[in-house]
Amino acid sequence: MIVPEHVLEEILSEDTLTWVSRQLGEERLQLYTPTPEILSEAESLVRVSYATPSVRKIELPEALCLVLGKRYGYTVLTENIGALMLKSALEELSQVKVWRALELLEYMVKTGVLAASSQQEIMEVFQRYEKETKHIFPRRELREVVARLCRCVE
């Protein structure tokens, strides 16, 4: 998994920085420094987001992730609504896979990376994430994901 260096600048929690540093040291994460060409393309996406009234604005770290996703087929992990909106609004980003934590956790349960074999255990996966990160999933979407996963484990 790569982490653009610009994304690190957005991490405010000391615990998260410690965890990321440990992962970098153990080579589970790789720090990415963008080339001038990639940086220019990302800056262009930022300008497009500001010029598109129907889209929330994005900043450089999200734009870099979208460019890398487009160029190399990477899955982009973000909670940034602007990045999700821009992906939907621009044909050039239509093939980029953009996941929020909700989709990532769904994938991890579905593939067995996170063990959950009942509706209660599935809910506990999402509740634990919400408690630890203080990020609350949209309730309707969470119900839909849990229902899909319950069909998978039956």
mmCIF file of C-alpha atoms in Angstrom:
data_model
loop_
_atom_site.group_PDB
_atom_site.id
_atom_site.type_symbol
_atom_site.label_atom_id
_atom_site.label_comp_id
_atom_site.label_asym_id
_atom_site.label_seq_id
_atom_site.Cartn_x
_atom_site.Cartn_y
_atom_site.Cartn_z
ATOM 1 C CA MET A 1 0.000 0.000 0.000
ATOM 2 C CA ILE A 2 1.386 3.402 -0.897
ATOM 3 C CA VAL A 3 0.855 6.641 0.989
ATOM 4 C CA PRO A 4 1.555 9.904 -0.850
ATOM 5 C CA GLU A 5 3.724 12.143 1.304
ATOM 6 C CA HIS A 6 1.106 14.917 1.023
ATOM 7 C CA VAL A 7 -1.396 12.653 2.803
ATOM 8 C CA LEU A 8 0.891 12.414 5.835
ATOM 9 C CA GLU A 9 0.585 16.174 6.277
ATOM 10 C CA GLU A 10 -3.131 15.705 6.996
ATOM 11 C CA ILE A 11 -2.631 13.267 9.883
ATOM 12 C CA LEU A 12 -3.260 15.096 13.142
ATOM 13 C CA SER A 13 -3.365 12.254 15.652
ATOM 14 C CA GLU A 14 -0.088 11.317 17.304
ATOM 15 C CA ASP A 15 -1.315 7.704 17.642
ATOM 16 C CA THR A 16 -2.032 7.535 13.909
ATOM 17 C CA LEU A 17 1.359 9.025 13.044
ATOM 18 C CA THR A 18 3.034 6.451 15.284
ATOM 19 C CA TRP A 19 1.104 3.626 13.623
ATOM 20 C CA VAL A 20 1.938 4.883 10.106
ATOM 21 C CA SER A 21 5.600 5.296 11.068
ATOM 22 C CA ARG A 22 5.685 1.739 12.372
ATOM 23 C CA GLN A 23 4.079 0.428 9.179
ATOM 24 C CA LEU A 24 6.579 2.354 7.045
ATOM 25 C CA GLY A 25 9.436 0.958 9.125
ATOM 26 C CA GLU A 26 8.120 -2.593 8.704
ATOM 27 C CA GLU A 27 7.658 -1.956 4.959
ATOM 28 C CA ARG A 28 3.916 -2.607 5.109
ATOM 29 C CA LEU A 29 3.378 0.903 3.737
ATOM 30 C CA GLN A 30 5.462 2.706 1.162
ATOM 31 C CA LEU A 31 5.880 6.479 1.076
ATOM 32 C CA TYR A 32 5.242 7.964 -2.365
ATOM 33 C CA THR A 33 6.812 11.188 -3.594
ATOM 34 C CA PRO A 34 4.997 12.430 -6.701
ATOM 35 C CA THR A 35 6.831 13.294 -9.887
ATOM 36 C CA PRO A 36 6.409 16.834 -11.263
ATOM 37 C CA GLU A 37 4.089 15.401 -13.949
ATOM 38 C CA ILE A 38 1.834 13.653 -11.401
ATOM 39 C CA LEU A 39 1.859 16.742 -9.188
ATOM 40 C CA SER A 40 0.822 18.923 -12.133
ATOM 41 C CA GLU A 41 -2.039 16.578 -13.016
ATOM 42 C CA ALA A 42 -3.205 16.566 -9.390
ATOM 43 C CA GLU A 43 -3.067 20.364 -9.207
ATOM 44 C CA SER A 44 -5.200 20.459 -12.347
ATOM 45 C CA LEU A 45 -7.787 18.221 -10.656
ATOM 46 C CA VAL A 46 -7.878 20.579 -7.672
ATOM 47 C CA ARG A 47 -8.582 23.488 -10.041
ATOM 48 C CA VAL A 48 -11.315 21.471 -11.779
ATOM 49 C CA SER A 49 -12.952 20.750 -8.424
ATOM 50 C CA TYR A 50 -12.999 24.465 -7.615
ATOM 51 C CA ALA A 51 -14.448 25.273 -11.032
ATOM 52 C CA THR A 52 -17.221 22.641 -10.859
ATOM 53 C CA PRO A 53 -20.161 24.010 -8.842
ATOM 54 C CA SER A 54 -21.816 20.612 -8.342
ATOM 55 C CA VAL A 55 -18.705 19.129 -6.684
ATOM 56 C CA ARG A 56 -17.228 19.722 -3.258
ATOM 57 C CA LYS A 57 -13.712 21.044 -3.456
ATOM 58 C CA ILE A 58 -10.744 18.733 -3.006
ATOM 59 C CA GLU A 59 -7.220 19.502 -1.922
ATOM 60 C CA LEU A 60 -3.908 18.217 -3.235
ATOM 61 C CA PRO A 61 -3.656 14.992 -1.153
ATOM 62 C CA GLU A 62 -7.016 13.696 -2.451
ATOM 63 C CA ALA A 63 -6.186 14.782 -5.993
ATOM 64 C CA LEU A 64 -2.861 12.940 -5.865
ATOM 65 C CA CYS A 65 -4.615 9.770 -4.762
ATOM 66 C CA LEU A 66 -7.139 10.061 -7.606
ATOM 67 C CA VAL A 67 -4.367 10.596 -10.171
ATOM 68 C CA LEU A 68 -2.454 7.573 -8.857
ATOM 69 C CA GLY A 69 -5.635 5.508 -8.922
ATOM 70 C CA LYS A 70 -6.257 6.525 -12.526
ATOM 71 C CA ARG A 71 -2.702 5.971 -13.711
ATOM 72 C CA TYR A 72 -1.864 2.751 -11.920
ATOM 73 C CA GLY A 73 -5.229 1.147 -11.176
ATOM 74 C CA TYR A 74 -4.857 1.634 -7.423
ATOM 75 C CA THR A 75 -7.878 1.636 -5.152
ATOM 76 C CA VAL A 76 -8.199 5.024 -3.456
ATOM 77 C CA LEU A 77 -9.193 4.988 0.210
ATOM 78 C CA THR A 78 -10.764 8.263 1.349
ATOM 79 C CA GLU A 79 -13.662 9.675 3.337
ATOM 80 C CA ASN A 80 -13.490 12.890 1.317
ATOM 81 C CA ILE A 81 -16.896 13.490 -0.262
ATOM 82 C CA GLY A 82 -15.370 15.858 -2.823
ATOM 83 C CA ALA A 83 -13.124 13.064 -4.141
ATOM 84 C CA LEU A 84 -16.142 10.773 -4.478
ATOM 85 C CA MET A 85 -18.145 13.488 -6.216
ATOM 86 C CA LEU A 86 -15.307 14.393 -8.588
ATOM 87 C CA LYS A 87 -14.860 10.738 -9.553
ATOM 88 C CA SER A 88 -18.547 10.606 -10.472
ATOM 89 C CA ALA A 89 -18.454 13.928 -12.322
ATOM 90 C CA LEU A 90 -15.408 13.359 -14.524
ATOM 91 C CA GLU A 91 -15.302 10.727 -17.260
ATOM 92 C CA GLU A 92 -11.501 10.544 -16.955
ATOM 93 C CA LEU A 93 -11.897 9.288 -13.360
ATOM 94 C CA SER A 94 -14.807 6.927 -14.006
ATOM 95 C CA GLN A 95 -12.617 3.812 -13.859
ATOM 96 C CA VAL A 96 -10.927 4.756 -10.575
ATOM 97 C CA LYS A 97 -12.059 2.591 -7.677
ATOM 98 C CA VAL A 98 -12.696 4.860 -4.695
ATOM 99 C CA TRP A 99 -13.548 3.250 -1.373
ATOM 100 C CA ARG A 100 -14.466 4.669 1.954
ATOM 101 C CA ALA A 101 -13.813 2.729 5.149
ATOM 102 C CA LEU A 102 -17.330 1.310 4.762
ATOM 103 C CA GLU A 103 -16.433 -0.445 1.508
ATOM 104 C CA LEU A 104 -13.023 -1.509 2.804
ATOM 105 C CA LEU A 105 -14.501 -3.120 5.915
ATOM 106 C CA GLU A 106 -17.199 -4.787 3.796
ATOM 107 C CA TYR A 107 -14.484 -6.252 1.578
ATOM 108 C CA MET A 108 -12.451 -7.402 4.570
ATOM 109 C CA VAL A 109 -15.428 -9.202 6.117
ATOM 110 C CA LYS A 110 -16.490 -10.700 2.784
ATOM 111 C CA THR A 111 -12.999 -12.074 2.104
ATOM 112 C CA GLY A 112 -12.453 -13.323 5.662
ATOM 113 C CA VAL A 113 -9.680 -10.886 6.569
ATOM 114 C CA LEU A 114 -11.963 -9.832 9.425
ATOM 115 C CA ALA A 115 -13.846 -12.737 10.980
ATOM 116 C CA ALA A 116 -17.591 -12.218 11.327
ATOM 117 C CA SER A 117 -20.072 -15.053 10.882
ATOM 118 C CA SER A 118 -23.308 -13.570 12.216
ATOM 119 C CA GLN A 119 -25.223 -10.333 11.934
ATOM 120 C CA GLN A 120 -24.123 -9.393 15.452
ATOM 121 C CA GLU A 121 -20.443 -10.004 14.677
ATOM 122 C CA ILE A 122 -20.734 -8.071 11.414
ATOM 123 C CA MET A 123 -22.283 -5.112 13.241
ATOM 124 C CA GLU A 124 -19.543 -5.317 15.856
ATOM 125 C CA VAL A 125 -16.888 -4.848 13.146
ATOM 126 C CA PHE A 126 -18.471 -1.558 12.071
ATOM 127 C CA GLN A 127 -19.278 -0.423 15.620
ATOM 128 C CA ARG A 128 -15.693 -1.028 16.722
ATOM 129 C CA TYR A 129 -14.415 1.050 13.803
ATOM 130 C CA GLU A 130 -16.846 3.862 14.644
ATOM 131 C CA LYS A 131 -15.828 3.797 18.313
ATOM 132 C CA GLU A 132 -12.091 3.760 17.585
ATOM 133 C CA THR A 133 -12.111 6.407 14.853
ATOM 134 C CA LYS A 134 -15.123 8.490 15.941
ATOM 135 C CA HIS A 135 -16.268 8.259 12.312
ATOM 136 C CA ILE A 136 -19.981 7.437 12.052
ATOM 137 C CA PHE A 137 -21.148 5.624 8.933
ATOM 138 C CA PRO A 138 -24.320 6.815 7.188
ATOM 139 C CA ARG A 139 -26.978 4.600 8.790
ATOM 140 C CA ARG A 140 -28.823 3.680 5.579
ATOM 141 C CA GLU A 141 -25.621 2.659 3.834
ATOM 142 C CA LEU A 142 -24.453 0.715 6.878
ATOM 143 C CA ARG A 143 -27.758 -1.223 6.960
ATOM 144 C CA GLU A 144 -27.350 -2.057 3.250
ATOM 145 C CA VAL A 145 -23.766 -3.281 3.724
ATOM 146 C CA VAL A 146 -24.699 -5.384 6.758
ATOM 147 C CA ALA A 147 -27.632 -6.918 4.844
ATOM 148 C CA ARG A 148 -25.333 -7.821 1.917
ATOM 149 C CA LEU A 149 -22.782 -9.357 4.241
ATOM 150 C CA CYS A 150 -25.442 -11.320 6.116
ATOM 151 C CA ARG A 151 -26.502 -12.872 2.789
ATOM 152 C CA CYS A 152 -22.844 -13.849 2.178
ATOM 153 C CA VAL A 153 -22.364 -15.604 5.510
ATOM 154 C CA GLU A 154 -25.628 -17.568 5.443
#
